[in-house]
Coordinates of C-alpha atoms and ligand atoms in Angstrom, one line a residue:
X192 CA 279.2 16.2 181.9
X193 CA 282.0 15.5 184.3
X194 CA 284.6 18.0 183.4
X195 CA 282.8 21.1 183.4
X196 CA 285.3 22.9 185.7
X197 CA 288.0 22.3 183.8
X198 CA 286.3 22.5 180.2
X199 CA 285.4 26.5 181.6
X200 CA 288.7 27.3 182.3
X201 CA 290.3 26.5 179.1
X202 CA 291.4 28.6 176.3
X203 CA 293.2 27.3 173.2
X204 CA 294.0 29.9 170.9
X205 CA 297.0 31.0 168.5
X206 CA 298.5 34.0 167.5
X207 CA 299.0 35.1 164.3
X208 CA 301.3 37.4 161.9
X209 CA 302.4 37.8 158.7
X210 CA 306.4 38.3 159.5
X211 CA 307.6 40.6 161.1
X212 CA 304.7 42.5 162.5
X213 CA 305.4 40.9 166.4
X214 CA 303.9 37.8 167.1
X215 CA 307.1 36.5 168.5
X216 CA 307.3 39.9 171.0
X217 CA 303.6 39.6 171.8
X218 CA 303.7 36.0 172.7
X219 CA 306.9 36.5 175.0
X220 CA 304.7 39.6 176.9
X221 CA 302.0 37.5 177.0
X222 CA 304.3 34.3 178.9
X223 CA 305.6 37.0 181.1
X224 CA 302.1 38.1 182.4
X225 CA 301.7 34.4 182.3
X226 CA 304.6 33.7 184.5
X227 CA 306.0 30.9 182.1
X228 CA 308.7 33.0 181.5
X229 CA 311.1 35.6 183.3
X230 CA 312.6 37.4 181.2
X231 CA 311.9 38.6 177.5
X232 CA 314.2 37.4 175.0
X233 CA 313.4 33.7 176.3
X234 CA 311.0 33.1 173.3
X235 CA 312.6 35.3 171.0
X236 CA 315.9 32.8 171.0
X237 CA 314.2 30.5 169.7
X238 CA 312.7 32.3 166.6
X239 CA 312.8 30.7 163.0
X240 CA 314.9 33.3 161.2
X241 CA 313.1 34.9 158.4
X242 CA 314.0 35.7 154.9
X243 CA 315.3 33.8 151.8
X244 CA 317.6 31.6 153.9
X245 CA 318.4 28.1 152.4
X246 CA 320.0 26.9 155.2
X247 CA 317.1 24.5 156.0
X248 CA 318.9 22.4 158.8
X249 CA 319.6 25.7 160.5
X250 CA 315.6 26.1 160.5
X251 CA 315.2 22.4 160.9
X252 CA 317.1 22.5 164.1
X253 CA 315.9 25.8 165.4
X254 CA 312.4 23.7 165.0
X255 CA 313.3 20.8 166.9
X256 CA 314.2 23.8 170.0
X257 CA 311.2 24.7 169.2
X258 CA 308.9 21.2 170.0
X259 CA 308.4 22.8 173.4
X260 CA 307.4 25.8 172.1
X261 CA 304.5 24.9 170.1
X262 CA 302.2 24.9 172.7
X263 CA 303.0 27.0 175.6
X264 CA 300.4 26.5 178.6
X265 CA 300.1 29.2 181.3
X266 CA 298.0 30.0 183.8
X267 CA 296.4 33.8 183.8
X268 CA 294.2 35.1 186.5
X269 CA 293.0 31.1 186.8
X270 CA 292.4 30.5 183.0
X271 CA 294.7 27.9 182.0
X272 CA 295.3 29.3 178.7
X273 CA 296.7 26.9 175.7
X274 CA 299.0 29.3 173.5
X275 CA 299.5 27.2 169.9
X276 CA 302.9 28.7 168.7
X277 CA 302.8 28.9 164.8
X278 CA 305.6 29.2 162.2
X279 CA 307.0 32.3 161.1
X280 CA 308.7 30.9 158.0
X281 CA 306.5 31.9 154.6
X282 CA 307.6 28.6 153.1
X283 CA 305.9 26.2 156.5
X284 CA 302.2 27.7 156.1
X285 CA 300.7 24.8 156.1
X286 CA 301.5 23.8 159.4
X287 CA 300.4 26.8 160.0
X288 CA 297.1 25.8 158.4
X289 CA 296.5 23.3 160.3
X290 CA 297.4 24.7 163.7
X291 CA 294.2 26.6 162.9
X292 CA 292.2 23.9 162.9
X293 CA 293.0 22.9 166.7
X294 CA 292.7 26.7 168.1
X295 CA 289.2 27.8 169.1
X296 CA 290.5 31.6 168.7
X297 CA 293.2 33.4 167.2
X298 CA 294.6 36.8 168.0
X299 CA 295.7 38.2 164.3
X300 CA 298.9 41.2 164.6
X301 CA 298.9 43.6 162.3
X302 CA 301.9 45.8 162.1
X303 CA 300.1 49.7 161.8
X304 CA 303.1 51.2 159.3
X305 CA 302.1 48.4 156.6
X306 CA 298.7 47.5 156.8
X307 CA 297.0 44.2 156.1
X308 CA 300.3 41.6 153.9
X309 CA 300.3 39.0 151.6
X310 CA 300.5 36.3 155.2
X311 CA 297.5 38.2 156.8
X312 CA 295.2 37.5 154.0
X313 CA 295.9 33.5 153.8
X314 CA 295.5 33.2 157.5
X315 CA 292.3 35.1 157.8
X316 CA 291.2 33.0 154.8
X317 CA 291.2 30.3 157.1
X318 CA 290.2 31.4 160.0
X319 CA 287.3 32.6 158.0
X320 CA 286.7 29.2 156.2
X321 CA 285.9 28.0 160.0
X322 CA 284.7 31.1 161.5
X323 CA 287.1 31.4 164.3
X324 CA 286.3 34.1 166.4
X325 CA 289.5 36.7 165.9
X326 CA 290.8 39.6 167.8
X327 CA 292.8 42.1 166.0
X328 CA 295.8 43.8 167.8
X329 CA 297.9 46.6 166.0
X330 CA 301.0 46.6 166.8
X331 CA 303.7 49.2 166.8
X332 CA 301.9 52.5 167.5
X333 CA 305.1 53.8 168.5
X334 CA 306.4 54.4 164.7
X335 CA 304.5 56.4 162.3
X336 CA 302.3 54.1 160.5
X337 CA 298.9 54.8 158.8
X338 CA 296.2 56.5 160.0
X339 CA 294.0 54.1 162.4
X340 CA 290.5 55.4 161.1
X341 CA 292.3 54.1 157.3
X342 CA 293.7 50.6 158.8
X343 CA 290.1 49.9 160.2
X344 CA 289.6 50.6 156.6
X345 CA 291.6 48.9 155.3
X346 CA 291.5 45.8 157.6
X347 CA 287.9 45.6 157.0
X348 CA 288.2 45.3 152.9
X349 CA 290.8 43.5 152.5
X350 CA 290.1 40.7 154.9
X351 CA 286.4 40.6 154.8
X352 CA 285.3 41.1 158.3
X353 CA 284.0 43.5 160.9
X354 CA 286.3 45.5 163.4
X355 CA 285.2 46.7 166.8
X356 CA 287.9 48.9 168.3
X357 CA 288.5 48.6 172.0
X358 CA 290.7 51.0 172.9
X359 CA 291.5 54.0 170.7
X360 CA 294.8 55.4 170.5
X361 CA 296.4 58.7 170.3
X362 CA 298.1 59.7 168.1
X363 CA 300.9 57.3 166.7
X364 CA 304.6 56.9 166.4
X365 CA 306.8 60.1 168.5
X366 CA 303.7 61.9 169.5
X367 CA 302.4 58.5 170.4
X368 CA 300.8 59.4 174.2
X369 CA 298.4 56.5 175.0
X370 CA 295.4 54.6 174.3
X371 CA 291.8 55.2 175.4
X372 CA 290.2 52.4 176.3
X373 CA 286.8 52.4 175.1
X374 CA 284.9 49.8 177.5
X375 CA 286.1 50.5 180.9
X376 CA 286.6 54.3 180.1
X377 CA 290.3 55.2 181.0
X378 CA 293.1 56.5 179.3
X379 CA 296.5 54.6 179.4
X380 CA 299.4 56.7 178.9
X381 CA 301.9 55.5 177.5
X382 CA 306.2 56.9 178.2
X383 CA 308.4 55.6 175.8
X384 CA 311.3 53.7 176.8
X385 CA 308.8 52.3 179.8
X386 CA 306.8 49.3 180.2
X387 CA 303.3 49.6 180.8
X388 CA 302.1 49.7 184.3
X389 CA 298.5 49.9 185.8
X390 CA 300.2 53.2 187.3
X391 CA 299.8 54.3 184.0
X392 CA 296.4 54.0 183.9
X393 CA 294.0 56.8 184.4
X394 CA 290.0 56.3 185.0
X395 CA 288.1 58.9 182.4
X396 CA 283.8 58.6 182.4
X397 CA 283.2 61.9 181.0
X398 CA 285.8 63.1 178.3
X399 CA 285.1 66.6 178.8
X400 CA 286.7 66.3 182.5
X401 CA 289.8 68.5 181.5
X402 CA 291.5 66.2 183.4
X403 CA 292.3 64.6 179.6
X404 CA 292.9 67.7 178.9
X405 CA 296.1 68.2 181.2
X406 CA 297.1 64.4 180.6
X407 CA 297.4 64.2 176.7
X408 CA 296.9 68.6 176.1
X409 CA 294.2 70.1 174.6
X410 CA 294.5 69.5 170.6
X411 CA 295.3 65.4 171.2
X412 CA 292.1 65.6 174.1
X413 CA 290.1 67.5 171.7
X414 CA 290.9 65.2 168.9
X415 CA 290.1 62.4 171.2
X416 CA 286.5 63.7 171.9
X417 CA 286.0 64.2 168.6
X418 CA 286.9 60.1 167.5
X419 CA 285.4 58.7 170.5
X420 CA 282.2 60.6 169.6
X421 CA 282.1 59.0 165.5
X422 CA 283.1 55.6 166.8
X423 CA 280.8 55.1 169.6
X424 CA 277.9 56.4 167.6
X425 CA 279.8 54.0 164.6
X426 CA 280.1 50.8 166.8
X427 CA 277.8 50.8 170.1
X428 CA 278.4 48.0 172.4
X429 CA 280.2 45.4 171.3
X430 CA 278.4 42.3 170.7
X431 CA 279.8 39.3 172.1
X432 CA 277.5 36.8 170.3
X433 CA 278.9 38.6 166.8
X434 CA 282.6 38.2 167.9
X435 CA 281.9 34.1 169.2
X436 CA 280.3 33.6 165.3
X437 CA 283.4 35.2 164.1
X438 CA 281.4 38.2 162.4
X439 CA 282.8 41.0 164.6
X440 CA 286.8 41.5 165.7
X441 CA 287.4 43.9 168.3
X442 CA 290.9 45.9 167.7
X443 CA 293.0 47.1 170.4
X444 CA 296.2 49.3 169.6
X445 CA 299.8 49.1 171.3
X446 CA 303.1 48.4 170.8
X447 CA 304.2 45.1 171.7
X448 CA 308.1 45.9 171.9
X449 CA 307.2 48.6 174.8
X450 CA 304.5 46.2 176.7
X451 CA 301.9 48.9 176.1
X452 CA 298.4 47.8 175.0
X453 CA 298.8 44.2 175.8
X454 CA 297.4 43.7 179.3
X455 CA 293.9 45.0 177.8
X456 CA 294.0 42.7 175.3
X457 CA 294.8 40.0 177.3
X458 CA 291.8 40.4 180.0
X459 CA 289.7 40.6 177.3
X460 CA 290.7 37.7 176.0
X461 CA 290.0 35.6 178.9
X462 CA 286.6 37.3 179.8
X463 CA 285.1 36.7 176.3
X464 CA 287.2 34.2 174.3
X465 CA 285.6 31.1 174.1
X466 CA 286.3 27.6 176.1
X467 CA 287.0 24.4 173.9
X468 CA 283.9 24.6 171.2
X469 CA 282.6 21.7 170.0
X470 CA 284.3 19.6 166.8
X471 CA 282.7 18.4 163.5
X472 CA 282.7 14.5 162.6
X473 CA 281.7 12.7 159.6
X474 CA 278.8 11.4 162.1
X475 CA 277.9 14.5 163.6
X476 CA 279.2 17.0 166.4
X477 CA 281.2 15.7 169.3
X478 CA 280.6 18.3 172.1
X479 CA 283.5 19.4 174.5
X480 CA 281.5 18.5 177.5
X481 CA 280.5 14.2 176.7
X482 CA 281.8 12.3 178.9
X483 CA 284.5 10.0 177.1
X484 CA 287.6 10.8 175.2
X485 CA 288.3 11.9 171.6
X486 CA 290.9 14.4 170.2
X487 CA 292.9 14.7 167.0
X488 CA 296.4 14.8 165.3
X489 CA 297.4 18.0 164.2
X490 CA 301.1 17.9 163.6
X491 CA 303.7 15.6 163.6
X492 CA 307.3 16.8 164.7
X493 CA 310.0 14.6 163.6
X494 CA 312.9 14.3 165.0
X495 CA 315.8 14.9 162.5
X496 CA 318.3 13.2 164.6
X497 CA 319.2 10.1 163.2
X498 CA 320.5 8.5 166.3
X499 CA 316.6 9.2 167.5
X500 CA 314.4 8.8 165.0
X501 CA 311.1 9.6 167.2
X502 CA 308.5 11.8 166.1
X503 CA 306.4 13.9 168.2
X504 CA 302.1 13.7 167.2
X505 CA 300.5 16.7 169.1
X506 CA 296.9 16.2 169.6
X507 CA 294.6 17.8 170.4
X508 CA 292.0 16.8 173.3
X509 CA 288.4 17.7 172.1
X510 CA 286.4 15.7 174.7
X511 CA 286.0 13.8 177.2
X512 CA 289.2 12.9 179.7
X513 CA 292.4 11.8 178.4
X514 CA 294.7 9.2 180.5
X515 CA 297.7 8.3 180.4
X516 CA 298.4 3.9 180.0
X517 CA 294.9 3.5 178.7
X518 CA 293.5 2.4 175.3
X519 CA 292.6 3.9 172.9
X520 CA 290.8 3.5 169.9
X521 CA 293.0 4.7 166.3
X522 CA 289.7 5.3 164.1
X523 CA 291.9 4.7 160.8
X524 CA 294.0 1.9 161.9
X525 CA 291.0 0.4 164.0
X526 CA 293.7 -1.1 166.7
X527 CA 293.8 0.2 170.4
X528 CA 297.0 2.4 170.6
X529 CA 298.0 3.2 174.4
X530 CA 300.6 5.7 176.0
X531 CA 302.7 5.5 178.9
X532 CA 304.6 8.9 178.6
X533 CA 301.9 11.5 176.9
X534 CA 303.5 14.5 177.1
X535 CA 302.2 18.5 178.1
X536 CA 304.5 21.7 177.4
X537 CA 303.5 23.9 180.8
X538 CA 305.6 26.7 181.2
X539 CA 307.5 25.5 178.2
X540 CA 309.2 22.8 180.1
X541 CA 307.8 19.1 178.4
X542 CA 306.2 16.9 181.7
X543 CA 305.0 13.8 181.5
X544 CA 301.0 14.1 182.1
X545 CA 298.5 11.7 184.1
X546 CA 296.1 13.5 182.3
X547 CA 294.3 16.2 179.9
X548 CA 291.3 17.8 179.4
X549 CA 289.3 19.7 176.0
X550 CA 291.2 22.3 175.2
X551 CA 294.3 20.6 175.3
X552 CA 297.4 19.7 173.7
X553 CA 299.1 16.2 174.2
X554 CA 302.4 15.4 172.3
X555 CA 302.5 11.7 171.7
X556 CA 305.6 9.5 170.5
X557 CA 304.7 7.8 167.4
X558 CA 307.0 4.9 165.9
X559 CA 304.6 5.6 162.1
X560 CA 301.2 5.4 163.9
X561 CA 300.4 8.6 162.9
X562 CA 298.7 10.6 160.1
X563 CA 297.5 13.8 160.0
X564 CA 294.1 14.4 160.6
X565 CA 293.9 10.7 163.3
X566 CA 291.7 10.4 165.3
X567 CA 292.2 8.7 168.2
X568 CA 288.3 8.0 170.8
X569 CA 287.3 6.3 173.4
X570 CA 285.2 3.8 171.6
X571 CA 283.8 5.6 169.2
X572 CA 284.4 5.2 164.9
X573 CA 284.0 8.8 163.4
X574 CA 286.7 11.2 162.0
X575 CA 287.1 14.5 163.3
X576 CA 286.7 16.5 159.9
X577 CA 287.8 20.0 158.6
X578 CA 291.9 18.8 158.0
X579 CA 291.6 20.9 154.3
X580 CA 294.6 20.3 152.2
X581 CA 295.1 23.7 150.6
X582 CA 296.3 23.7 147.1
X583 CA 300.2 23.8 147.4
X584 CA 301.9 26.8 145.0
X585 CA 305.0 25.0 144.0
X586 CA 304.9 21.8 142.2
X587 CA 307.9 18.7 141.2
X588 CA 308.0 16.3 139.5
X589 CA 310.1 13.2 142.0
X590 CA 313.5 12.0 139.6
X591 CA 314.2 8.7 141.7
X592 CA 318.2 9.0 140.8
X593 CA 318.7 5.6 141.8
X594 CA 316.3 2.7 141.1
X595 CA 317.2 0.3 143.4
X596 CA 316.5 2.2 146.4
X597 CA 312.6 2.6 144.7
X598 CA 311.0 1.1 147.2
X599 CA 312.6 2.6 150.1
X600 CA 311.9 5.8 148.3
X601 CA 307.7 5.3 148.3
X602 CA 308.6 4.3 152.2
X603 CA 310.1 8.1 152.2
X604 CA 307.7 9.7 150.5
X605 CA 304.8 7.9 151.8
X606 CA 306.0 9.1 155.6
X607 CA 306.8 13.0 155.2
X608 CA 303.2 13.4 153.2
X609 CA 302.3 11.6 156.2
X610 CA 303.8 14.3 158.8
X611 CA 302.5 16.9 156.5
X612 CA 305.9 18.2 155.1
X613 CA 304.5 18.1 151.7
X614 CA 302.2 17.0 149.3
X615 CA 302.4 14.1 147.1
X616 CA 300.3 13.5 144.3
X617 CA 300.5 10.3 141.9
X618 CA 299.9 10.7 138.5
X619 CA 296.6 8.9 137.9
X620 CA 296.8 5.4 136.0
X621 CA 300.6 5.5 136.4
X622 CA 303.7 6.2 138.4
X623 CA 304.4 9.8 138.2
X624 CA 305.0 11.0 141.6
X625 CA 304.5 14.8 142.0
X626 CA 305.4 16.6 145.1
X627 CA 303.7 19.9 145.7
X628 CA 305.2 22.6 148.3
X629 CA 304.1 26.3 149.8
X630 CA 307.9 27.1 149.6
X631 CA 310.8 26.1 148.3
X632 CA 312.8 25.2 151.6
X633 CA 309.9 22.2 151.6
X634 CA 312.0 20.6 148.4
X635 CA 315.5 20.6 150.5
X636 CA 314.1 19.5 153.2
X637 CA 312.5 16.7 151.4
X638 CA 315.6 16.0 149.4
X639 CA 317.6 15.7 152.4
X640 CA 315.3 13.9 154.7
X641 CA 314.8 11.3 151.5
X642 CA 318.6 10.8 151.4
X643 CA 319.2 10.6 155.3
X644 CA 316.7 8.4 157.2
X645 CA 315.4 6.2 154.0
X646 CA 319.0 6.5 151.7
X647 CA 316.8 7.9 148.7
X648 CA 318.4 10.3 146.3
X649 CA 316.3 12.3 144.4
X650 CA 316.4 15.0 142.0
X651 CA 313.6 17.6 141.1
X652 CA 311.8 19.1 138.0
X653 CA 310.0 22.5 138.2
X654 CA 306.9 21.9 136.5
X655 CA 304.4 24.9 135.8
X656 CA 301.5 24.2 137.3
X657 CA 299.7 27.2 138.8
X658 CA 297.1 25.4 141.1
X659 CA 295.8 21.7 142.5
X660 CA 291.7 21.4 141.9
X661 CA 289.7 18.4 143.8
X662 CA 287.3 17.4 141.3
X663 CA 284.0 16.2 142.0
X664 CA 281.2 15.3 139.9
X665 CA 278.7 13.1 138.2
X666 CA 280.8 9.5 137.8
X667 CA 280.5 9.4 133.9
X668 CA 281.5 13.0 133.4
X669 CA 284.4 12.7 135.9
X670 CA 285.8 9.8 134.1
X671 CA 285.1 11.1 130.7
X672 CA 287.1 14.2 131.8
X673 CA 289.9 12.3 132.9
X674 CA 290.2 10.5 130.0
X675 CA 290.6 13.5 128.1
X676 CA 293.4 15.4 130.5
X677 CA 295.2 12.2 131.4
X678 CA 298.7 14.5 131.6
X679 CA 296.9 16.7 134.4
X680 CA 295.3 14.5 136.5
X681 CA 297.1 13.2 139.4
X682 CA 295.6 11.6 143.2
X683 CA 296.0 13.0 146.2
X684 CA 297.6 10.4 149.1
X685 CA 293.5 9.3 149.9
X686 CA 293.6 8.6 146.9
X687 CA 291.2 11.8 145.0
X688 CA 291.3 12.9 142.2
X689 CA 293.3 16.0 141.5
X690 CA 293.0 18.5 138.5
X691 CA 296.7 20.6 138.3
X692 CA 295.7 23.1 136.3
X693 CA 298.9 24.8 133.8
X694 CA 297.2 28.2 134.3
X695 CA 294.3 31.0 135.4
X696 CA 293.3 30.6 131.8
X697 CA 293.7 26.9 131.4
X698 CA 291.2 26.4 134.7
X699 CA 289.0 28.9 133.9
X700 CA 288.6 27.6 130.0
X701 CA 288.1 23.5 131.7
X702 CA 285.6 25.5 134.3
X703 CA 283.8 26.4 131.4
X704 CA 283.9 23.5 129.5
X705 CA 283.1 21.3 132.1
X706 CA 279.9 22.7 134.2
X707 CA 279.5 19.3 135.9
X708 CA 282.3 19.0 137.2
X709 CA 283.5 21.5 139.9
X710 CA 286.7 22.1 141.1
X711 CA 288.2 22.9 144.5
X712 CA 290.8 24.7 145.9
X713 CA 290.8 22.4 149.3
X714 CA 290.4 18.9 149.7
X715 CA 287.4 19.2 151.5
X716 CA 284.3 20.7 149.9
Ligands
G4P1019 P1 307.1 38.1 163.9 O1 307.1 37.4 165.5 O2 305.9 38.2 164.3 O3 308.1 37.8 162.8 O4 307.9 39.9 164.8 P2 308.7 40.1 165.5 O5 308.0 39.7 167.4 O6 310.0 39.0 165.5 O7 308.9 41.5 165.8 C1 310.0 41.9 164.8 C2 310.6 43.1 164.6 O8 309.4 43.9 165.6 C3 311.2 43.0 165.8 O9 312.3 43.8 165.9 C4 310.4 43.2 167.4 O10 311.6 44.2 168.0 C5 309.9 44.4 166.7 N1 308.5 44.9 167.0 C6 307.7 44.3 168.4 N2 306.5 45.2 168.9 C7 307.1 46.4 168.3 C8 306.9 47.6 168.4 O11 305.4 47.5 169.9 N3 307.4 48.6 168.3 C9 308.2 48.8 167.3 N4 309.0 50.1 166.7 N5 309.0 47.7 167.0 C10 308.2 46.0 167.5 P3 313.3 43.4 165.0 O12 315.0 44.3 164.8 O13 313.5 42.4 163.8 O14 314.6 41.8 166.2 P4 314.7 42.6 167.2 O15 316.5 42.7 167.7 O16 314.3 43.9 168.0 O17 314.5 41.3 168.3

């Protein structure tokens, strides 16, 4: 337990949201509080523009810039915070899912006008799989949104999580007057156009105090009294143990663009959010306090500039101390690897570091040694688990336009799959290749990169598949199933069998006809 002090001062998390809910704006406010940036707009300029743009090169260019913003490390009140960025564009959702495996908690931003949206649902599903602790920030209270009680209801039902408000809004939209802090019993007043400051905070221990009426008017004061009575009756005190188990999510209301309600949340975050957590491996759990170093690769970022073919692998440190120039064991390849220039992302500057501790993310130059999910250790022979692949949404068959380049194509497909750009399925007992992605944009990226980097020219033929299901069961039953369903059975990158279903109806029929076979929507079951 040599590094306990370092471990206890670290918090590693991600901000997640449906595009446009305010993730970038909130990130920026956090960085301002942490002193990592001095001006508003600094994060914005790196933002990947959303929408149905097919100009993926522009997106990739911006992704290039955003390597430095993939991890943002800053200090706030002596806590070292690692904020992991997740791509805003929905076509890169897989990237986001993987990043979520490297954090210990998340802040979920919800737009008060739109409530729970499609991406919110999916991201939360991933968080629920791992019981990741969640804090909810209900943003844009300066706009006329849904009523707070309705929003809480909607979030609880749709995301299947219990909520616990720690602040409560007084009105919304043009009438938004601020939030009442239920935890430290103070009133935080909102002045449109003016950024939130501590001077706007008024302690109100007793809500019957007339000071409340004088600050927000009698009608709103009475409404707040009524709301708070109800809230205290329903929720009581927050059980941080339940939050840490991912059962209850504390809720804050505010307006990120006005920097309102953000500091309260950040202060609570550093108080209650988990420090680096133990991690599961195929040989048991590794505690962050284990003295020997271990970590895993959760993201690989390729450089699209043909003059610089290097890739950057992002390593999450799970235990012990990572040191520059020391030999570590690459478990999958069973060989030693050493890094002379690992870097961190302090204050958004890339800088070479000498060491890193659990919770930290280190950027490693990679010449093709790493796959997503690889484990590095100081000798141990185990793999971190919990990096599943999810069923893609869009499936296309790869058509090789230049048979002379078959080898290059295979290599390219393998390397792009290792990076996690897409999932590759190869026909079981055949050579048909199908690529599965979450968004169409990725197909453009793949086509472009295969040509530029590997000289392989391909076309894609859309296939009408609905889901990929990993199948398990008794050997004989699986063999029979594979024989009958040959055209639909593929192998994933690790050789596991996958059934591609044409529709929900087909999948349900197969499930009924084959009660001894299990169909899984993710590769880890
Ligand atoms: P994202 O990263 O989740 O996609 O969202 P982002 O922060 O970019 O915010 C999306 C839009 O919502 C931005 O406006 C942003 O200014 C606005 N926004 C963020 N927080 C609040 C808030 O508390 N209240 C209101 N009313 N708006 C908010 P935009 O017009 O798309 O961009 P910009 O021109 O303002 O940069």
